[in-house]
JSON list of C-alpha atoms in Angstrom, two decimals:
[
{"chain": "Y", "resi": 1, "resn": "MET", "atom": "CA", "xyz": [0.00, 0.00, 0.00]},
{"chain": "Y", "resi": 2, "resn": "ALA", "atom": "CA", "xyz": [1.35, 3.34, -1.01]},
{"chain": "Y", "resi": 3, "resn": "THR", "atom": "CA", "xyz": [1.85, 5.99, 1.56]},
{"chain": "Y", "resi": 4, "resn": "LYS", "atom": "CA", "xyz": [0.30, 9.35, 1.10]},
{"chain": "Y", "resi": 5, "resn": "ASP", "atom": "CA", "xyz": [2.22, 12.52, 1.52]},
{"chain": "Y", "resi": 6, "resn": "TYR", "atom": "CA", "xyz": [0.03, 14.83, 3.44]},
{"chain": "Y", "resi": 7, "resn": "VAL", "atom": "CA", "xyz": [2.63, 17.58, 3.72]},
{"chain": "Y", "resi": 8, "resn": "LYS", "atom": "CA", "xyz": [2.92, 18.19, -0.01]},
{"chain": "Y", "resi": 9, "resn": "ARG", "atom": "CA", "xyz": [-0.77, 18.07, -0.48]},
{"chain": "Y", "resi": 10, "resn": "GLY", "atom": "CA", "xyz": [-1.29, 21.29, 1.40]},
{"chain": "Y", "resi": 11, "resn": "ARG", "atom": "CA", "xyz": [-4.37, 22.64, 2.88]},
{"chain": "Y", "resi": 12, "resn": "ALA", "atom": "CA", "xyz": [-7.70, 22.47, 1.20]},
{"chain": "Y", "resi": 13, "resn": "PRO", "atom": "CA", "xyz": [-9.13, 25.75, 0.00]},
{"chain": "Y", "resi": 14, "resn": "LYS", "atom": "CA", "xyz": [-11.44, 27.36, 2.50]},
{"chain": "Y", "resi": 15, "resn": "LYS", "atom": "CA", "xyz": [-15.07, 27.13, 1.73]},
{"chain": "Y", "resi": 16, "resn": "PRO", "atom": "CA", "xyz": [-17.03, 30.27, 2.00]},
{"chain": "Y", "resi": 17, "resn": "ALA", "atom": "CA", "xyz": [-18.53, 30.49, 5.46]},
{"chain": "Y", "resi": 18, "resn": "ASN", "atom": "CA", "xyz": [-22.20, 29.80, 5.37]},
{"chain": "Y", "resi": 19, "resn": "ASN", "atom": "CA", "xyz": [-23.60, 32.05, 8.05]},
{"chain": "Y", "resi": 20, "resn": "ARG", "atom": "CA", "xyz": [-26.66, 30.20, 9.18]},
{"chain": "Y", "resi": 21, "resn": "ARG", "atom": "CA", "xyz": [-27.35, 32.51, 12.06]},
{"chain": "Y", "resi": 22, "resn": "LYS", "atom": "CA", "xyz": [-30.71, 34.13, 11.83]},
{"chain": "Y", "resi": 23, "resn": "THR", "atom": "CA", "xyz": [-30.33, 37.79, 11.43]},
{"chain": "Y", "resi": 24, "resn": "THR", "atom": "CA", "xyz": [-32.86, 39.72, 13.35]},
{"chain": "Y", "resi": 25, "resn": "ALA", "atom": "CA", "xyz": [-34.73, 41.77, 10.85]},
{"chain": "Y", "resi": 26, "resn": "THR", "atom": "CA", "xyz": [-35.29, 45.27, 11.91]},
{"chain": "Y", "resi": 27, "resn": "ARG", "atom": "CA", "xyz": [-38.97, 45.60, 12.40]},
{"chain": "Y", "resi": 28, "resn": "SER", "atom": "CA", "xyz": [-40.77, 48.70, 11.42]},
{"chain": "Y", "resi": 29, "resn": "PHE", "atom": "CA", "xyz": [-43.28, 50.45, 13.65]},
{"chain": "Y", "resi": 30, "resn": "PRO", "atom": "CA", "xyz": [-46.50, 48.33, 13.83]},
{"chain": "Y", "resi": 31, "resn": "ILE", "atom": "CA", "xyz": [-48.93, 50.71, 12.19]},
{"chain": "Y", "resi": 32, "resn": "LYS", "atom": "CA", "xyz": [-51.78, 48.21, 12.20]},
{"chain": "Y", "resi": 33, "resn": "TRP", "atom": "CA", "xyz": [-51.72, 47.80, 16.01]},
{"chain": "Y", "resi": 34, "resn": "ALA", "atom": "CA", "xyz": [-51.38, 51.53, 16.57]},
{"chain": "Y", "resi": 35, "resn": "VAL", "atom": "CA", "xyz": [-54.50, 52.16, 14.47]},
{"chain": "Y", "resi": 36, "resn": "ILE", "atom": "CA", "xyz": [-56.46, 49.51, 16.42]},
{"chain": "Y", "resi": 37, "resn": "ALA", "atom": "CA", "xyz": [-55.36, 51.03, 19.76]},
{"chain": "Y", "resi": 38, "resn": "VAL", "atom": "CA", "xyz": [-56.40, 54.54, 18.64]},
{"chain": "Y", "resi": 39, "resn": "LEU", "atom": "CA", "xyz": [-59.80, 53.23, 17.51]},
{"chain": "Y", "resi": 40, "resn": "LEU", "atom": "CA", "xyz": [-60.37, 51.45, 20.85]},
{"chain": "Y", "resi": 41, "resn": "VAL", "atom": "CA", "xyz": [-59.42, 54.52, 22.89]},
{"chain": "Y", "resi": 42, "resn": "GLY", "atom": "CA", "xyz": [-61.71, 56.67, 20.70]},
{"chain": "Y", "resi": 43, "resn": "ALA", "atom": "CA", "xyz": [-64.62, 54.23, 21.12]},
{"chain": "Y", "resi": 44, "resn": "LEU", "atom": "CA", "xyz": [-64.13, 54.24, 24.90]},
{"chain": "Y", "resi": 45, "resn": "GLY", "atom": "CA", "xyz": [-64.08, 58.04, 25.00]},
{"chain": "Y", "resi": 46, "resn": "TYR", "atom": "CA", "xyz": [-67.20, 58.27, 22.87]},
{"chain": "Y", "resi": 47, "resn": "GLY", "atom": "CA", "xyz": [-69.00, 55.75, 25.09]},
{"chain": "Y", "resi": 48, "resn": "LEU", "atom": "CA", "xyz": [-68.16, 57.71, 28.24]},
{"chain": "Y", "resi": 49, "resn": "TYR", "atom": "CA", "xyz": [-69.29, 60.95, 26.59]},
{"chain": "Y", "resi": 50, "resn": "PHE", "atom": "CA", "xyz": [-72.54, 59.33, 25.45]},
{"chain": "Y", "resi": 51, "resn": "LEU", "atom": "CA", "xyz": [-73.27, 58.01, 28.96]},
{"chain": "Y", "resi": 52, "resn": "ALA", "atom": "CA", "xyz": [-72.55, 61.40, 30.51]},
{"chain": "Y", "resi": 53, "resn": "THR", "atom": "CA", "xyz": [-74.81, 63.36, 28.15]},
{"chain": "Y", "resi": 54, "resn": "SER", "atom": "CA", "xyz": [-77.66, 60.91, 27.55]},
{"chain": "Y", "resi": 55, "resn": "ASP", "atom": "CA", "xyz": [-78.88, 60.71, 31.16]},
{"chain": "Y", "resi": 56, "resn": "PRO", "atom": "CA", "xyz": [-78.55, 64.14, 32.74]},
{"chain": "Y", "resi": 57, "resn": "ALA", "atom": "CA", "xyz": [-78.68, 64.34, 36.49]},
{"chain": "Y", "resi": 58, "resn": "PRO", "atom": "CA", "xyz": [-82.15, 65.20, 37.80]},
{"chain": "Y", "resi": 59, "resn": "ALA", "atom": "CA", "xyz": [-82.52, 68.81, 38.72]},
{"chain": "Y", "resi": 60, "resn": "GLN", "atom": "CA", "xyz": [-82.78, 69.37, 42.43]},
{"chain": "Y", "resi": 61, "resn": "ALA", "atom": "CA", "xyz": [-85.96, 70.98, 43.61]},
{"chain": "Y", "resi": 62, "resn": "PRO", "atom": "CA", "xyz": [-85.45, 74.21, 45.50]},
{"chain": "Y", "resi": 63, "resn": "VAL", "atom": "CA", "xyz": [-85.48, 73.73, 49.24]},
{"chain": "Y", "resi": 64, "resn": "THR", "atom": "CA", "xyz": [-88.44, 75.44, 50.86]},
{"chain": "Y", "resi": 65, "resn": "LYS", "atom": "CA", "xyz": [-88.77, 76.18, 54.50]},
{"chain": "Y", "resi": 66, "resn": "PRO", "atom": "CA", "xyz": [-91.52, 74.23, 56.22]},
{"chain": "Y", "resi": 67, "resn": "LYS", "atom": "CA", "xyz": [-94.45, 76.33, 57.30]},
{"chain": "Y", "resi": 68, "resn": "THR", "atom": "CA", "xyz": [-95.56, 76.20, 60.88]},
{"chain": "Y", "resi": 69, "resn": "VAL", "atom": "CA", "xyz": [-98.86, 74.40, 61.12]},
{"chain": "Y", "resi": 70, "resn": "LYS", "atom": "CA", "xyz": [-101.19, 74.90, 64.01]},
{"chain": "Y", "resi": 71, "resn": "PRO", "atom": "CA", "xyz": [-102.26, 71.67, 65.65]},
{"chain": "Y", "resi": 72, "resn": "GLN", "atom": "CA", "xyz": [-105.87, 70.85, 65.02]},
{"chain": "Y", "resi": 73, "resn": "VAL", "atom": "CA", "xyz": [-108.08, 69.16, 67.51]},
{"chain": "Y", "resi": 74, "resn": "ALA", "atom": "CA", "xyz": [-109.25, 65.81, 66.22]},
{"chain": "Y", "resi": 75, "resn": "LYS", "atom": "CA", "xyz": [-112.96, 65.47, 66.02]},
{"chain": "Y", "resi": 76, "resn": "PRO", "atom": "CA", "xyz": [-114.44, 62.23, 67.26]},
{"chain": "Y", "resi": 77, "resn": "ALA", "atom": "CA", "xyz": [-115.35, 60.06, 64.34]},
{"chain": "Y", "resi": 78, "resn": "VAL", "atom": "CA", "xyz": [-118.87, 58.83, 64.07]},
{"chain": "Y", "resi": 79, "resn": "VAL", "atom": "CA", "xyz": [-118.90, 55.07, 63.73]},
{"chain": "Y", "resi": 80, "resn": "ALA", "atom": "CA", "xyz": [-121.67, 53.82, 61.57]},
{"chain": "Y", "resi": 81, "resn": "PRO", "atom": "CA", "xyz": [-123.29, 50.60, 62.79]},
{"chain": "Y", "resi": 82, "resn": "LYS", "atom": "CA", "xyz": [-122.27, 47.56, 60.77]},
{"chain": "Y", "resi": 83, "resn": "PRO", "atom": "CA", "xyz": [-125.10, 46.13, 58.78]},
{"chain": "Y", "resi": 84, "resn": "THR", "atom": "CA", "xyz": [-126.06, 42.67, 59.95]},
{"chain": "Y", "resi": 85, "resn": "ILE", "atom": "CA", "xyz": [-126.29, 40.05, 57.30]},
{"chain": "Y", "resi": 86, "resn": "LYS", "atom": "CA", "xyz": [-129.44, 38.08, 57.58]},
{"chain": "Y", "resi": 87, "resn": "PRO", "atom": "CA", "xyz": [-129.11, 34.49, 56.52]},
{"chain": "Y", "resi": 88, "resn": "LYS", "atom": "CA", "xyz": [-131.23, 33.48, 53.66]},
{"chain": "Y", "resi": 89, "resn": "ALA", "atom": "CA", "xyz": [-134.04, 31.10, 54.43]},
{"chain": "Y", "resi": 90, "resn": "ASP", "atom": "CA", "xyz": [-133.00, 28.61, 51.77]},
{"chain": "Y", "resi": 91, "resn": "LEU", "atom": "CA", "xyz": [-129.57, 27.82, 53.34]},
{"chain": "Y", "resi": 92, "resn": "PRO", "atom": "CA", "xyz": [-129.33, 24.58, 55.34]},
{"chain": "Y", "resi": 93, "resn": "PRO", "atom": "CA", "xyz": [-128.51, 24.80, 59.07]},
{"chain": "Y", "resi": 94, "resn": "LYS", "atom": "CA", "xyz": [-124.84, 24.79, 60.12]},
{"chain": "Y", "resi": 95, "resn": "PRO", "atom": "CA", "xyz": [-123.65, 21.20, 60.65]},
{"chain": "Y", "resi": 96, "resn": "GLU", "atom": "CA", "xyz": [-122.45, 20.17, 64.11]},
{"chain": "Y", "resi": 97, "resn": "GLU", "atom": "CA", "xyz": [-118.82, 19.35, 64.60]},
{"chain": "Y", "resi": 98, "resn": "LYS", "atom": "CA", "xyz": [-118.27, 15.65, 65.01]},
{"chain": "Y", "resi": 99, "resn": "TRP", "atom": "CA", "xyz": [-114.88, 16.16, 66.66]},
{"chain": "Y", "resi": 100, "resn": "ARG", "atom": "CA", "xyz": [-114.92, 17.08, 70.34]},
{"chain": "Y", "resi": 101, "resn": "TYR", "atom": "CA", "xyz": [-111.16, 17.21, 70.92]},
{"chain": "Y", "resi": 102, "resn": "ILE", "atom": "CA", "xyz": [-111.10, 21.00, 71.31]},
{"chain": "Y", "resi": 103, "resn": "GLU", "atom": "CA", "xyz": [-113.43, 20.92, 74.30]},
{"chain": "Y", "resi": 104, "resn": "GLU", "atom": "CA", "xyz": [-111.70, 17.85, 75.75]},
{"chain": "Y", "resi": 105, "resn": "LEU", "atom": "CA", "xyz": [-108.20, 19.31, 75.51]},
{"chain": "Y", "resi": 106, "resn": "GLU", "atom": "CA", "xyz": [-109.10, 22.62, 77.11]},
{"chain": "Y", "resi": 107, "resn": "ASN", "atom": "CA", "xyz": [-109.69, 21.03, 80.50]},
{"chain": "Y", "resi": 108, "resn": "LYS", "atom": "CA", "xyz": [-107.17, 18.19, 80.31]},
{"chain": "Y", "resi": 109, "resn": "GLU", "atom": "CA", "xyz": [-104.02, 18.38, 82.43]},
{"chain": "Y", "resi": 110, "resn": "VAL", "atom": "CA", "xyz": [-100.83, 16.68, 81.33]},
{"chain": "Y", "resi": 111, "resn": "LYS", "atom": "CA", "xyz": [-98.40, 15.56, 84.01]},
{"chain": "Y", "resi": 112, "resn": "VAL", "atom": "CA", "xyz": [-94.78, 15.00, 83.07]},
{"chain": "Y", "resi": 113, "resn": "GLU", "atom": "CA", "xyz": [-92.49, 13.21, 85.46]},
{"chain": "Y", "resi": 114, "resn": "SER", "atom": "CA", "xyz": [-88.88, 14.25, 85.22]},
{"chain": "Y", "resi": 115, "resn": "LYS", "atom": "CA", "xyz": [-86.31, 11.52, 85.49]},
{"chain": "Y", "resi": 116, "resn": "LYS", "atom": "CA", "xyz": [-83.99, 11.93, 88.40]},
{"chain": "Y", "resi": 117, "resn": "GLU", "atom": "CA", "xyz": [-80.33, 11.49, 87.64]},
{"chain": "Y", "resi": 118, "resn": "GLN", "atom": "CA", "xyz": [-79.21, 8.22, 89.12]},
{"chain": "Y", "resi": 119, "resn": "LYS", "atom": "CA", "xyz": [-76.02, 8.47, 91.08]},
{"chain": "Y", "resi": 120, "resn": "PRO", "atom": "CA", "xyz": [-73.55, 5.67, 90.43]},
{"chain": "Y", "resi": 121, "resn": "THR", "atom": "CA", "xyz": [-73.19, 3.13, 93.19]},
{"chain": "Y", "resi": 122, "resn": "ARG", "atom": "CA", "xyz": [-69.42, 3.00, 92.78]},
{"chain": "Y", "resi": 123, "resn": "PRO", "atom": "CA", "xyz": [-66.80, 5.25, 91.16]},
{"chain": "Y", "resi": 124, "resn": "TYR", "atom": "CA", "xyz": [-65.37, 4.91, 87.66]},
{"chain": "Y", "resi": 125, "resn": "LEU", "atom": "CA", "xyz": [-61.83, 4.28, 86.42]},
{"chain": "Y", "resi": 126, "resn": "MET", "atom": "CA", "xyz": [-60.26, 4.80, 83.01]},
{"chain": "Y", "resi": 127, "resn": "GLN", "atom": "CA", "xyz": [-57.72, 2.31, 81.68]},
{"chain": "Y", "resi": 128, "resn": "CYS", "atom": "CA", "xyz": [-55.35, 3.59, 79.00]},
{"chain": "Y", "resi": 129, "resn": "GLY", "atom": "CA", "xyz": [-53.32, 0.47, 78.35]},
{"chain": "Y", "resi": 130, "resn": "ALA", "atom": "CA", "xyz": [-52.28, -2.94, 79.65]},
{"chain": "Y", "resi": 131, "resn": "TYR", "atom": "CA", "xyz": [-48.66, -3.99, 79.06]},
{"chain": "Y", "resi": 132, "resn": "ARG", "atom": "CA", "xyz": [-46.52, -7.02, 79.78]},
{"chain": "Y", "resi": 133, "resn": "SER", "atom": "CA", "xyz": [-43.45, -5.01, 80.73]},
{"chain": "Y", "resi": 134, "resn": "LEU", "atom": "CA", "xyz": [-43.22, -2.32, 83.39]},
{"chain": "Y", "resi": 135, "resn": "GLU", "atom": "CA", "xyz": [-41.13, -0.11, 81.07]},
{"chain": "Y", "resi": 136, "resn": "GLN", "atom": "CA", "xyz": [-43.96, 0.19, 78.53]},
{"chain": "Y", "resi": 137, "resn": "ALA", "atom": "CA", "xyz": [-46.44, 1.02, 81.28]},
{"chain": "Y", "resi": 138, "resn": "GLU", "atom": "CA", "xyz": [-44.07, 3.68, 82.67]},
{"chain": "Y", "resi": 139, "resn": "GLU", "atom": "CA", "xyz": [-43.74, 5.18, 79.18]},
{"chain": "Y", "resi": 140, "resn": "ARG", "atom": "CA", "xyz": [-47.54, 5.43, 78.82]},
{"chain": "Y", "resi": 141, "resn": "LYS", "atom": "CA", "xyz": [-47.79, 6.94, 82.32]},
{"chain": "Y", "resi": 142, "resn": "ALA", "atom": "CA", "xyz": [-45.24, 9.62, 81.31]},
{"chain": "Y", "resi": 143, "resn": "MET", "atom": "CA", "xyz": [-47.22, 10.44, 78.12]},
{"chain": "Y", "resi": 144, "resn": "ILE", "atom": "CA", "xyz": [-50.36, 10.90, 80.23]},
{"chain": "Y", "resi": 145, "resn": "ALA", "atom": "CA", "xyz": [-48.44, 13.14, 82.65]},
{"chain": "Y", "resi": 146, "resn": "PHE", "atom": "CA", "xyz": [-47.46, 15.39, 79.72]},
{"chain": "Y", "resi": 147, "resn": "GLN", "atom": "CA", "xyz": [-51.20, 15.98, 79.15]},
{"chain": "Y", "resi": 148, "resn": "GLY", "atom": "CA", "xyz": [-51.58, 17.26, 82.73]},
{"chain": "Y", "resi": 149, "resn": "LEU", "atom": "CA", "xyz": [-53.25, 14.18, 84.20]},
{"chain": "Y", "resi": 150, "resn": "THR", "atom": "CA", "xyz": [-52.02, 11.77, 86.85]},
{"chain": "Y", "resi": 151, "resn": "SER", "atom": "CA", "xyz": [-52.21, 8.03, 86.41]},
{"chain": "Y", "resi": 152, "resn": "GLN", "atom": "CA", "xyz": [-51.08, 4.96, 88.27]},
{"chain": "Y", "resi": 153, "resn": "ILE", "atom": "CA", "xyz": [-49.87, 1.50, 87.34]},
{"chain": "Y", "resi": 154, "resn": "LYS", "atom": "CA", "xyz": [-51.80, -1.41, 88.78]},
{"chain": "Y", "resi": 155, "resn": "VAL", "atom": "CA", "xyz": [-50.37, -4.92, 88.47]},
{"chain": "Y", "resi": 156, "resn": "ALA", "atom": "CA", "xyz": [-52.98, -7.58, 87.70]},
{"chain": "Y", "resi": 157, "resn": "GLN", "atom": "CA", "xyz": [-52.53, -11.32, 87.42]},
{"chain": "Y", "resi": 158, "resn": "GLY", "atom": "CA", "xyz": [-54.46, -12.71, 84.43]},
{"chain": "Y", "resi": 159, "resn": "GLU", "atom": "CA", "xyz": [-54.81, -16.05, 82.72]},
{"chain": "Y", "resi": 160, "resn": "LYS", "atom": "CA", "xyz": [-51.86, -15.26, 80.44]},
{"chain": "Y", "resi": 161, "resn": "GLY", "atom": "CA", "xyz": [-49.57, -13.92, 83.13]},
{"chain": "Y", "resi": 162, "resn": "LYS", "atom": "CA", "xyz": [-48.82, -10.59, 84.81]},
{"chain": "Y", "resi": 163, "resn": "TRP", "atom": "CA", "xyz": [-50.18, -7.37, 83.26]},
{"chain": "Y", "resi": 164, "resn": "HIS", "atom": "CA", "xyz": [-49.30, -3.77, 84.09]},
{"chain": "Y", "resi": 165, "resn": "ARG", "atom": "CA", "xyz": [-52.47, -1.67, 83.69]},
{"chain": "Y", "resi": 166, "resn": "VAL", "atom": "CA", "xyz": [-52.23, 2.14, 83.40]},
{"chain": "Y", "resi": 167, "resn": "ILE", "atom": "CA", "xyz": [-55.33, 3.58, 85.04]},
{"chain": "Y", "resi": 168, "resn": "LEU", "atom": "CA", "xyz": [-56.71, 7.00, 85.91]},
{"chain": "Y", "resi": 169, "resn": "GLY", "atom": "CA", "xyz": [-59.26, 7.72, 88.61]},
{"chain": "Y", "resi": 170, "resn": "PRO", "atom": "CA", "xyz": [-61.35, 7.11, 90.60]},
{"chain": "Y", "resi": 171, "resn": "TYR", "atom": "CA", "xyz": [-64.00, 9.38, 89.05]},
{"chain": "Y", "resi": 172, "resn": "PRO", "atom": "CA", "xyz": [-67.23, 10.01, 90.97]},
{"chain": "Y", "resi": 173, "resn": "GLN", "atom": "CA", "xyz": [-69.09, 10.69, 87.69]},
{"chain": "Y", "resi": 174, "resn": "LYS", "atom": "CA", "xyz": [-68.68, 9.19, 84.25]},
{"chain": "Y", "resi": 175, "resn": "ARG", "atom": "CA", "xyz": [-68.85, 12.65, 82.66]},
{"chain": "Y", "resi": 176, "resn": "LYS", "atom": "CA", "xyz": [-65.51, 13.65, 84.24]},
{"chain": "Y", "resi": 177, "resn": "ALA", "atom": "CA", "xyz": [-63.89, 10.44, 82.98]},
{"chain": "Y", "resi": 178, "resn": "GLU", "atom": "CA", "xyz": [-65.16, 11.11, 79.46]},
{"chain": "Y", "resi": 179, "resn": "SER", "atom": "CA", "xyz": [-63.80, 14.66, 79.61]},
{"chain": "Y", "resi": 180, "resn": "ASP", "atom": "CA", "xyz": [-60.33, 13.36, 80.51]},
{"chain": "Y", "resi": 181, "resn": "ARG", "atom": "CA", "xyz": [-60.57, 10.70, 77.78]},
{"chain": "Y", "resi": 182, "resn": "ASN", "atom": "CA", "xyz": [-61.30, 13.42, 75.19]},
{"chain": "Y", "resi": 183, "resn": "GLN", "atom": "CA", "xyz": [-58.32, 15.42, 76.45]},
{"chain": "Y", "resi": 184, "resn": "LEU", "atom": "CA", "xyz": [-56.06, 12.37, 76.07]},
{"chain": "Y", "resi": 185, "resn": "ARG", "atom": "CA", "xyz": [-57.48, 11.64, 72.61]},
{"chain": "Y", "resi": 186, "resn": "ARG", "atom": "CA", "xyz": [-56.57, 15.18, 71.49]},
{"chain": "Y", "resi": 187, "resn": "GLY", "atom": "CA", "xyz": [-53.05, 14.47, 72.74]},
{"chain": "Y", "resi": 188, "resn": "GLY", "atom": "CA", "xyz": [-52.84, 11.26, 70.67]},
{"chain": "Y", "resi": 189, "resn": "ILE", "atom": "CA", "xyz": [-53.28, 8.84, 73.57]},
{"chain": "Y", "resi": 190, "resn": "GLU", "atom": "CA", "xyz": [-55.91, 6.23, 72.81]},
{"chain": "Y", "resi": 191, "resn": "PRO", "atom": "CA", "xyz": [-57.72, 3.88, 73.26]},
{"chain": "Y", "resi": 192, "resn": "CYS", "atom": "CA", "xyz": [-58.90, 4.44, 76.81]},
{"chain": "Y", "resi": 193, "resn": "ALA", "atom": "CA", "xyz": [-61.77, 2.46, 78.32]},
{"chain": "Y", "resi": 194, "resn": "ILE", "atom": "CA", "xyz": [-64.02, 3.57, 81.20]},
{"chain": "Y", "resi": 195, "resn": "TRP", "atom": "CA", "xyz": [-65.14, 0.95, 83.72]},
{"chain": "Y", "resi": 196, "resn": "TYR", "atom": "CA", "xyz": [-66.36, 0.71, 87.28]},
{"chain": "Y", "resi": 197, "resn": "TRP", "atom": "CA", "xyz": [-63.62, 0.95, 89.86]},
{"chain": "Y", "resi": 198, "resn": "GLU", "atom": "CA", "xyz": [-62.52, -2.38, 91.26]},
{"chain": "Y", "resi": 199, "resn": "TRP", "atom": "CA", "xyz": [-61.69, -2.42, 94.93]}
]
């Protein structure tokens, strides 16, 4: 294979540079848009002028001073007697009411017995968890303390072993226990159950 001599060959003639850049054409003043803007402004001005001249403001009546009027004594009015309508002879007699509830209800007395609020026989407690380990129960007790309530841990022996119950109370009324349960629920501590206090 023959070797080529690149040195003797020389450089290729330069091609004319093809400037492909888009030249920004100088734009002339947009006469069409200027004419449209002038027409719109003129139409707006004419509309305002037409509204101002077509409905002139009502002329104000001259203010007159009120005249002093002497009080007049009212004369008693003569009341004419109302003419009585005589029933025609051909009308049938007025039928009797077959319902007597109006007369019966006028004299009837209704007695309503109010229910007395029954006081609970024993106080209530609220349990907010039962845990196997004392550490979990202590953690729940601390979360309840952050809500401003005091709780205690009661150890109970069940069928499945020892349980640490976190309880609040005793509450003399169930309403107070429900109020505290709602406060704990707002703090993200749930579920809490309300039961009778066990001695």
